Amino acid sequence: TYTLGFNLSSALVNMANVPMIVAPYLKGRYADSNVARALGDAAKLFTGSGTKTNMPVLGADGRTTGMRVMPSITNYAPDSEMGKKYATLIRIGKEQGQFNRSQLYEIINGDTRTGAITKFNAMSGWMFHHGERMNREVTMVATYNLEMERLKKEGITGEQAEIQAANTAIYTNELTNGGISAAAAPRFAQ
């Protein structure tokens, strides 16, 4: 709260990670591909994902409830074109805790207290959290698409290619954007 809370400039600087760190890394890895286009397409996919989704109700055998949420590729319905195209990335990403999480959010949510201070902390980190989420999802989608393109040229397709591309996307995301769980933070921050 004292350093990043309600700090628009920190959120904007953090969002510069994609063009300053992710793009050069991807260009080095996928030199024959249009990395700028891949990142632009990924950003459009993220921002076009909408603000409504169906979330599973805990303990209610498959029942869901509609919710207002922030943009995320996980908002695409599983039976939609984008939901089907990115199903493997979304599934593996969820299994590895890659969606709707950031290190700042993890630390704030680790605080089990309730009340005004906790709500204030959550509000103060809102901009930074969602900017970091966008960085992470754009990185994963762009990498996934570039890796799928590379694998197709090598003759690797289908589920095998999707799993490999998803794992590469998550690895690249962690490498270029850093770890997101509080357990991965420096010892003092934990």
PDB file of C-alpha atoms in Angstrom:
ATOM      1  CA  THR A   1       0.000   0.000   0.000  1.00  0.00           C
ATOM      2  CA  TYR A   2       2.782   2.450   0.880  1.00  0.00           C
ATOM      3  CA  THR A   3       4.750   1.968  -2.345  1.00  0.00           C
ATOM      4  CA  LEU A   4       2.340   0.767  -5.046  1.00  0.00           C
ATOM      5  CA  GLY A   5      -1.123   1.536  -3.687  1.00  0.00           C
ATOM      6  CA  PHE A   6      -3.210   3.851  -5.867  1.00  0.00           C
ATOM      7  CA  ASN A   7      -0.050   4.525  -7.893  1.00  0.00           C
ATOM      8  CA  LEU A   8      -1.027   4.870 -11.563  1.00  0.00           C
ATOM      9  CA  SER A   9       2.557   5.486 -12.678  1.00  0.00           C
ATOM     10  CA  SER A  10       3.745   2.167 -11.202  1.00  0.00           C
ATOM     11  CA  ALA A  11       0.909   0.324 -12.929  1.00  0.00           C
ATOM     12  CA  LEU A  12       1.782   1.960 -16.272  1.00  0.00           C
ATOM     13  CA  VAL A  13       5.495   1.248 -15.877  1.00  0.00           C
ATOM     14  CA  ASN A  14       4.662  -2.377 -15.053  1.00  0.00           C
ATOM     15  CA  MET A  15       2.570  -2.620 -18.233  1.00  0.00           C
ATOM     16  CA  ALA A  16       5.646  -1.528 -20.229  1.00  0.00           C
ATOM     17  CA  ASN A  17       7.060  -4.987 -19.459  1.00  0.00           C
ATOM     18  CA  VAL A  18       5.418  -6.454 -22.565  1.00  0.00           C
ATOM     19  CA  PRO A  19       7.086  -4.184 -25.152  1.00  0.00           C
ATOM     20  CA  MET A  20      10.363  -3.824 -23.227  1.00  0.00           C
ATOM     21  CA  ILE A  21      11.019  -7.385 -22.026  1.00  0.00           C
ATOM     22  CA  VAL A  22       8.523  -9.846 -23.518  1.00  0.00           C
ATOM     23  CA  ALA A  23       8.680  -8.625 -27.136  1.00  0.00           C
ATOM     24  CA  PRO A  24      12.496  -8.780 -27.449  1.00  0.00           C
ATOM     25  CA  TYR A  25      12.551 -12.218 -25.818  1.00  0.00           C
ATOM     26  CA  LEU A  26       9.878 -13.537 -28.189  1.00  0.00           C
ATOM     27  CA  LYS A  27      11.606 -11.989 -31.219  1.00  0.00           C
ATOM     28  CA  GLY A  28      14.803 -13.784 -30.272  1.00  0.00           C
ATOM     29  CA  ARG A  29      12.952 -17.075 -29.915  1.00  0.00           C
ATOM     30  CA  TYR A  30      10.616 -16.691 -32.923  1.00  0.00           C
ATOM     31  CA  ALA A  31      12.791 -14.642 -35.287  1.00  0.00           C
ATOM     32  CA  ASP A  32      10.855 -15.686 -38.401  1.00  0.00           C
ATOM     33  CA  SER A  33       7.454 -14.705 -36.937  1.00  0.00           C
ATOM     34  CA  ASN A  34       5.658 -11.396 -36.590  1.00  0.00           C
ATOM     35  CA  VAL A  35       5.941 -10.944 -32.820  1.00  0.00           C
ATOM     36  CA  ALA A  36       4.367  -7.470 -32.821  1.00  0.00           C
ATOM     37  CA  ARG A  37       1.279  -8.869 -34.557  1.00  0.00           C
ATOM     38  CA  ALA A  38       1.113 -11.799 -32.132  1.00  0.00           C
ATOM     39  CA  LEU A  39       1.259  -9.449 -29.121  1.00  0.00           C
ATOM     40  CA  GLY A  40      -1.315  -7.119 -30.683  1.00  0.00           C
ATOM     41  CA  ASP A  41      -3.665 -10.017 -31.408  1.00  0.00           C
ATOM     42  CA  ALA A  42      -3.212 -11.300 -27.860  1.00  0.00           C
ATOM     43  CA  ALA A  43      -4.016  -7.862 -26.421  1.00  0.00           C
ATOM     44  CA  LYS A  44      -7.171  -7.666 -28.567  1.00  0.00           C
ATOM     45  CA  LEU A  45      -8.190 -11.136 -27.420  1.00  0.00           C
ATOM     46  CA  PHE A  46      -7.691 -10.124 -23.777  1.00  0.00           C
ATOM     47  CA  THR A  47      -9.551  -6.797 -24.014  1.00  0.00           C
ATOM     48  CA  GLY A  48     -12.321  -8.321 -26.118  1.00  0.00           C
ATOM     49  CA  SER A  49     -13.022 -11.085 -23.612  1.00  0.00           C
ATOM     50  CA  GLY A  50     -15.831  -9.175 -21.936  1.00  0.00           C
ATOM     51  CA  THR A  51     -16.700  -8.565 -18.320  1.00  0.00           C
ATOM     52  CA  LYS A  52     -19.172 -11.378 -17.715  1.00  0.00           C
ATOM     53  CA  THR A  53     -18.539 -15.055 -17.118  1.00  0.00           C
ATOM     54  CA  ASN A  54     -20.104 -18.121 -15.559  1.00  0.00           C
ATOM     55  CA  MET A  55     -18.321 -19.367 -12.467  1.00  0.00           C
ATOM     56  CA  PRO A  56     -18.833 -22.811 -10.919  1.00  0.00           C
ATOM     57  CA  VAL A  57     -20.755 -22.866  -7.655  1.00  0.00           C
ATOM     58  CA  LEU A  58     -18.740 -24.728  -5.049  1.00  0.00           C
ATOM     59  CA  GLY A  59     -20.368 -27.985  -3.997  1.00  0.00           C
ATOM     60  CA  ALA A  60     -23.116 -27.731  -6.631  1.00  0.00           C
ATOM     61  CA  ASP A  61     -22.355 -30.519  -9.121  1.00  0.00           C
ATOM     62  CA  GLY A  62     -21.695 -28.547 -12.295  1.00  0.00           C
ATOM     63  CA  ARG A  63     -23.971 -25.609 -11.518  1.00  0.00           C
ATOM     64  CA  THR A  64     -22.698 -22.150 -12.434  1.00  0.00           C
ATOM     65  CA  THR A  65     -23.629 -18.578 -11.670  1.00  0.00           C
ATOM     66  CA  GLY A  66     -23.131 -15.464 -13.807  1.00  0.00           C
ATOM     67  CA  MET A  67     -20.654 -12.888 -12.518  1.00  0.00           C
ATOM     68  CA  ARG A  68     -19.258  -9.504 -13.533  1.00  0.00           C
ATOM     69  CA  VAL A  69     -15.489  -9.791 -13.829  1.00  0.00           C
ATOM     70  CA  MET A  70     -12.511  -8.023 -15.363  1.00  0.00           C
ATOM     71  CA  PRO A  71     -11.284  -9.027 -18.853  1.00  0.00           C
ATOM     72  CA  SER A  72      -9.522 -12.391 -19.049  1.00  0.00           C
ATOM     73  CA  ILE A  73      -9.223 -15.087 -21.675  1.00  0.00           C
ATOM     74  CA  THR A  74     -10.902 -17.372 -19.142  1.00  0.00           C
ATOM     75  CA  ASN A  75     -14.112 -15.362 -19.713  1.00  0.00           C
ATOM     76  CA  TYR A  76     -14.632 -16.974 -23.113  1.00  0.00           C
ATOM     77  CA  ALA A  77     -17.322 -19.646 -22.923  1.00  0.00           C
ATOM     78  CA  PRO A  78     -15.885 -23.153 -23.377  1.00  0.00           C
ATOM     79  CA  ASP A  79     -18.130 -23.718 -26.411  1.00  0.00           C
ATOM     80  CA  SER A  80     -17.205 -20.399 -28.107  1.00  0.00           C
ATOM     81  CA  GLU A  81     -14.655 -20.202 -30.940  1.00  0.00           C
ATOM     82  CA  MET A  82     -12.008 -18.639 -28.673  1.00  0.00           C
ATOM     83  CA  GLY A  83     -12.919 -20.910 -25.762  1.00  0.00           C
ATOM     84  CA  LYS A  84     -12.270 -23.946 -27.942  1.00  0.00           C
ATOM     85  CA  LYS A  85      -9.116 -22.529 -29.537  1.00  0.00           C
ATOM     86  CA  TYR A  86      -7.489 -21.762 -26.181  1.00  0.00           C
ATOM     87  CA  ALA A  87      -9.056 -24.567 -24.103  1.00  0.00           C
ATOM     88  CA  THR A  88      -5.748 -26.332 -23.469  1.00  0.00           C
ATOM     89  CA  LEU A  89      -3.921 -23.117 -22.535  1.00  0.00           C
ATOM     90  CA  ILE A  90      -6.752 -22.127 -20.190  1.00  0.00           C
ATOM     91  CA  ARG A  91      -6.935 -25.584 -18.591  1.00  0.00           C
ATOM     92  CA  ILE A  92      -3.190 -25.907 -18.015  1.00  0.00           C
ATOM     93  CA  GLY A  93      -2.937 -22.255 -16.972  1.00  0.00           C
ATOM     94  CA  LYS A  94      -5.670 -22.723 -14.376  1.00  0.00           C
ATOM     95  CA  GLU A  95      -4.018 -25.897 -13.100  1.00  0.00           C
ATOM     96  CA  GLN A  96      -0.819 -23.913 -12.584  1.00  0.00           C
ATOM     97  CA  GLY A  97      -2.526 -20.856 -11.065  1.00  0.00           C
ATOM     98  CA  GLN A  98      -1.775 -18.475 -13.926  1.00  0.00           C
ATOM     99  CA  PHE A  99      -5.090 -16.624 -14.166  1.00  0.00           C
ATOM    100  CA  ASN A 100      -6.440 -13.723 -12.109  1.00  0.00           C
ATOM    101  CA  ARG A 101      -3.453 -13.763  -9.819  1.00  0.00           C
ATOM    102  CA  SER A 102      -0.465 -11.546  -9.239  1.00  0.00           C
ATOM    103  CA  GLN A 103       2.199 -11.488  -6.579  1.00  0.00           C
ATOM    104  CA  LEU A 104       0.704  -8.339  -5.045  1.00  0.00           C
ATOM    105  CA  TYR A 105      -2.782  -9.874  -5.068  1.00  0.00           C
ATOM    106  CA  GLU A 106      -1.464 -13.086  -3.505  1.00  0.00           C
ATOM    107  CA  ILE A 107       0.124 -11.175  -0.637  1.00  0.00           C
ATOM    108  CA  ILE A 108      -3.002  -9.067  -0.041  1.00  0.00           C
ATOM    109  CA  ASN A 109      -5.255 -12.133  -0.222  1.00  0.00           C
ATOM    110  CA  GLY A 110      -2.959 -13.946   2.174  1.00  0.00           C
ATOM    111  CA  ASP A 111      -4.154 -11.479   4.782  1.00  0.00           C
ATOM    112  CA  THR A 112      -7.107 -13.228   6.422  1.00  0.00           C
ATOM    113  CA  ARG A 113      -8.243 -10.186   8.377  1.00  0.00           C
ATOM    114  CA  THR A 114     -11.506  -8.539   7.453  1.00  0.00           C
ATOM    115  CA  GLY A 115     -12.501  -4.949   7.760  1.00  0.00           C
ATOM    116  CA  ALA A 116     -11.645  -1.521   6.445  1.00  0.00           C
ATOM    117  CA  ILE A 117      -7.862  -1.996   6.285  1.00  0.00           C
ATOM    118  CA  THR A 118      -8.138  -5.163   4.198  1.00  0.00           C
ATOM    119  CA  LYS A 119     -10.623  -3.537   1.829  1.00  0.00           C
ATOM    120  CA  PHE A 120      -8.372  -0.481   1.538  1.00  0.00           C
ATOM    121  CA  ASN A 121      -5.370  -2.705   0.698  1.00  0.00           C
ATOM    122  CA  ALA A 122      -7.364  -4.545  -1.978  1.00  0.00           C
ATOM    123  CA  MET A 123      -8.542  -1.281  -3.552  1.00  0.00           C
ATOM    124  CA  SER A 124      -5.058   0.219  -3.470  1.00  0.00           C
ATOM    125  CA  GLY A 125      -3.610  -2.685  -5.465  1.00  0.00           C
ATOM    126  CA  TRP A 126      -6.434  -2.876  -8.022  1.00  0.00           C
ATOM    127  CA  MET A 127      -4.665  -0.995 -10.865  1.00  0.00           C
ATOM    128  CA  PHE A 128      -1.351  -2.763 -10.425  1.00  0.00           C
ATOM    129  CA  HIS A 129      -2.997  -6.189 -10.126  1.00  0.00           C
ATOM    130  CA  HIS A 130      -5.060  -5.878 -13.296  1.00  0.00           C
ATOM    131  CA  GLY A 131      -2.179  -4.382 -15.265  1.00  0.00           C
ATOM    132  CA  GLU A 132      -0.011  -7.323 -14.243  1.00  0.00           C
ATOM    133  CA  ARG A 133      -2.799  -9.751 -15.150  1.00  0.00           C
ATOM    134  CA  MET A 134      -3.004  -8.224 -18.610  1.00  0.00           C
ATOM    135  CA  ASN A 135       0.782  -8.548 -19.057  1.00  0.00           C
ATOM    136  CA  ARG A 136       0.672 -12.194 -18.063  1.00  0.00           C
ATOM    137  CA  GLU A 137      -2.285 -13.189 -20.227  1.00  0.00           C
ATOM    138  CA  VAL A 138      -1.050 -11.281 -23.289  1.00  0.00           C
ATOM    139  CA  THR A 139       2.353 -12.942 -22.903  1.00  0.00           C
ATOM    140  CA  MET A 140       0.818 -16.403 -22.593  1.00  0.00           C
ATOM    141  CA  VAL A 141      -1.552 -16.019 -25.564  1.00  0.00           C
ATOM    142  CA  ALA A 142       1.097 -14.517 -27.856  1.00  0.00           C
ATOM    143  CA  THR A 143       3.625 -17.219 -26.927  1.00  0.00           C
ATOM    144  CA  TYR A 144       1.002 -19.950 -27.325  1.00  0.00           C
ATOM    145  CA  ASN A 145       0.112 -18.720 -30.833  1.00  0.00           C
ATOM    146  CA  LEU A 146       3.756 -18.342 -31.886  1.00  0.00           C
ATOM    147  CA  GLU A 147       4.641 -21.789 -30.525  1.00  0.00           C
ATOM    148  CA  MET A 148       1.633 -23.381 -32.261  1.00  0.00           C
ATOM    149  CA  GLU A 149       2.802 -21.775 -35.519  1.00  0.00           C
ATOM    150  CA  ARG A 150       6.345 -23.100 -34.988  1.00  0.00           C
ATOM    151  CA  LEU A 151       5.148 -26.597 -34.124  1.00  0.00           C
ATOM    152  CA  LYS A 152       2.876 -26.703 -37.169  1.00  0.00           C
ATOM    153  CA  LYS A 153       5.905 -25.984 -39.393  1.00  0.00           C
ATOM    154  CA  GLU A 154       7.619 -28.959 -37.733  1.00  0.00           C
ATOM    155  CA  GLY A 155       4.604 -31.172 -38.414  1.00  0.00           C
ATOM    156  CA  ILE A 156       3.463 -31.383 -34.790  1.00  0.00           C
ATOM    157  CA  THR A 157      -0.269 -30.775 -34.449  1.00  0.00           C
ATOM    158  CA  GLY A 158      -3.275 -31.705 -32.347  1.00  0.00           C
ATOM    159  CA  GLU A 159      -3.347 -32.185 -28.600  1.00  0.00           C
ATOM    160  CA  GLN A 160       0.391 -32.843 -28.392  1.00  0.00           C
ATOM    161  CA  ALA A 161       1.108 -29.419 -29.954  1.00  0.00           C
ATOM    162  CA  GLU A 162      -1.447 -27.668 -27.726  1.00  0.00           C
ATOM    163  CA  ILE A 163       0.032 -29.104 -24.531  1.00  0.00           C
ATOM    164  CA  GLN A 164       3.576 -28.273 -25.595  1.00  0.00           C
ATOM    165  CA  ALA A 165       2.550 -24.734 -26.633  1.00  0.00           C
ATOM    166  CA  ALA A 166       0.676 -24.161 -23.361  1.00  0.00           C
ATOM    167  CA  ASN A 167       3.636 -25.293 -21.271  1.00  0.00           C
ATOM    168  CA  THR A 168       5.989 -23.104 -23.330  1.00  0.00           C
ATOM    169  CA  ALA A 169       3.617 -20.140 -22.885  1.00  0.00           C
ATOM    170  CA  ILE A 170       3.526 -20.584 -19.114  1.00  0.00           C
ATOM    171  CA  TYR A 171       7.312 -21.018 -18.913  1.00  0.00           C
ATOM    172  CA  THR A 172       7.861 -17.880 -21.027  1.00  0.00           C
ATOM    173  CA  ASN A 173       5.384 -15.979 -18.882  1.00  0.00           C
ATOM    174  CA  GLU A 174       7.180 -16.937 -15.677  1.00  0.00           C
ATOM    175  CA  LEU A 175      10.570 -16.169 -17.247  1.00  0.00           C
ATOM    176  CA  THR A 176       9.642 -12.707 -18.580  1.00  0.00           C
ATOM    177  CA  ASN A 177       7.051 -11.537 -16.036  1.00  0.00           C
ATOM    178  CA  GLY A 178       8.338 -13.302 -12.922  1.00  0.00           C
ATOM    179  CA  GLY A 179       6.692 -15.704 -10.506  1.00  0.00           C
ATOM    180  CA  ILE A 180       3.243 -14.890  -9.137  1.00  0.00           C
ATOM    181  CA  SER A 181       2.782 -16.909  -5.993  1.00  0.00           C
ATOM    182  CA  ALA A 182       3.683 -15.465  -2.621  1.00  0.00           C
ATOM    183  CA  ALA A 183       5.794 -18.576  -2.025  1.00  0.00           C
ATOM    184  CA  ALA A 184       8.027 -17.550  -4.937  1.00  0.00           C
ATOM    185  CA  ALA A 185       8.663 -14.106  -3.461  1.00  0.00           C
ATOM    186  CA  PRO A 186      11.922 -13.226  -1.704  1.00  0.00           C
ATOM    187  CA  ARG A 187      12.035 -14.566   1.885  1.00  0.00           C
ATOM    188  CA  PHE A 188      11.617 -11.093   3.445  1.00  0.00           C
ATOM    189  CA  ALA A 189       8.505 -10.397   1.319  1.00  0.00           C
ATOM    190  CA  GLN A 190       6.966 -13.706   2.392  1.00  0.00           C
TER     191      GLN A 190
END
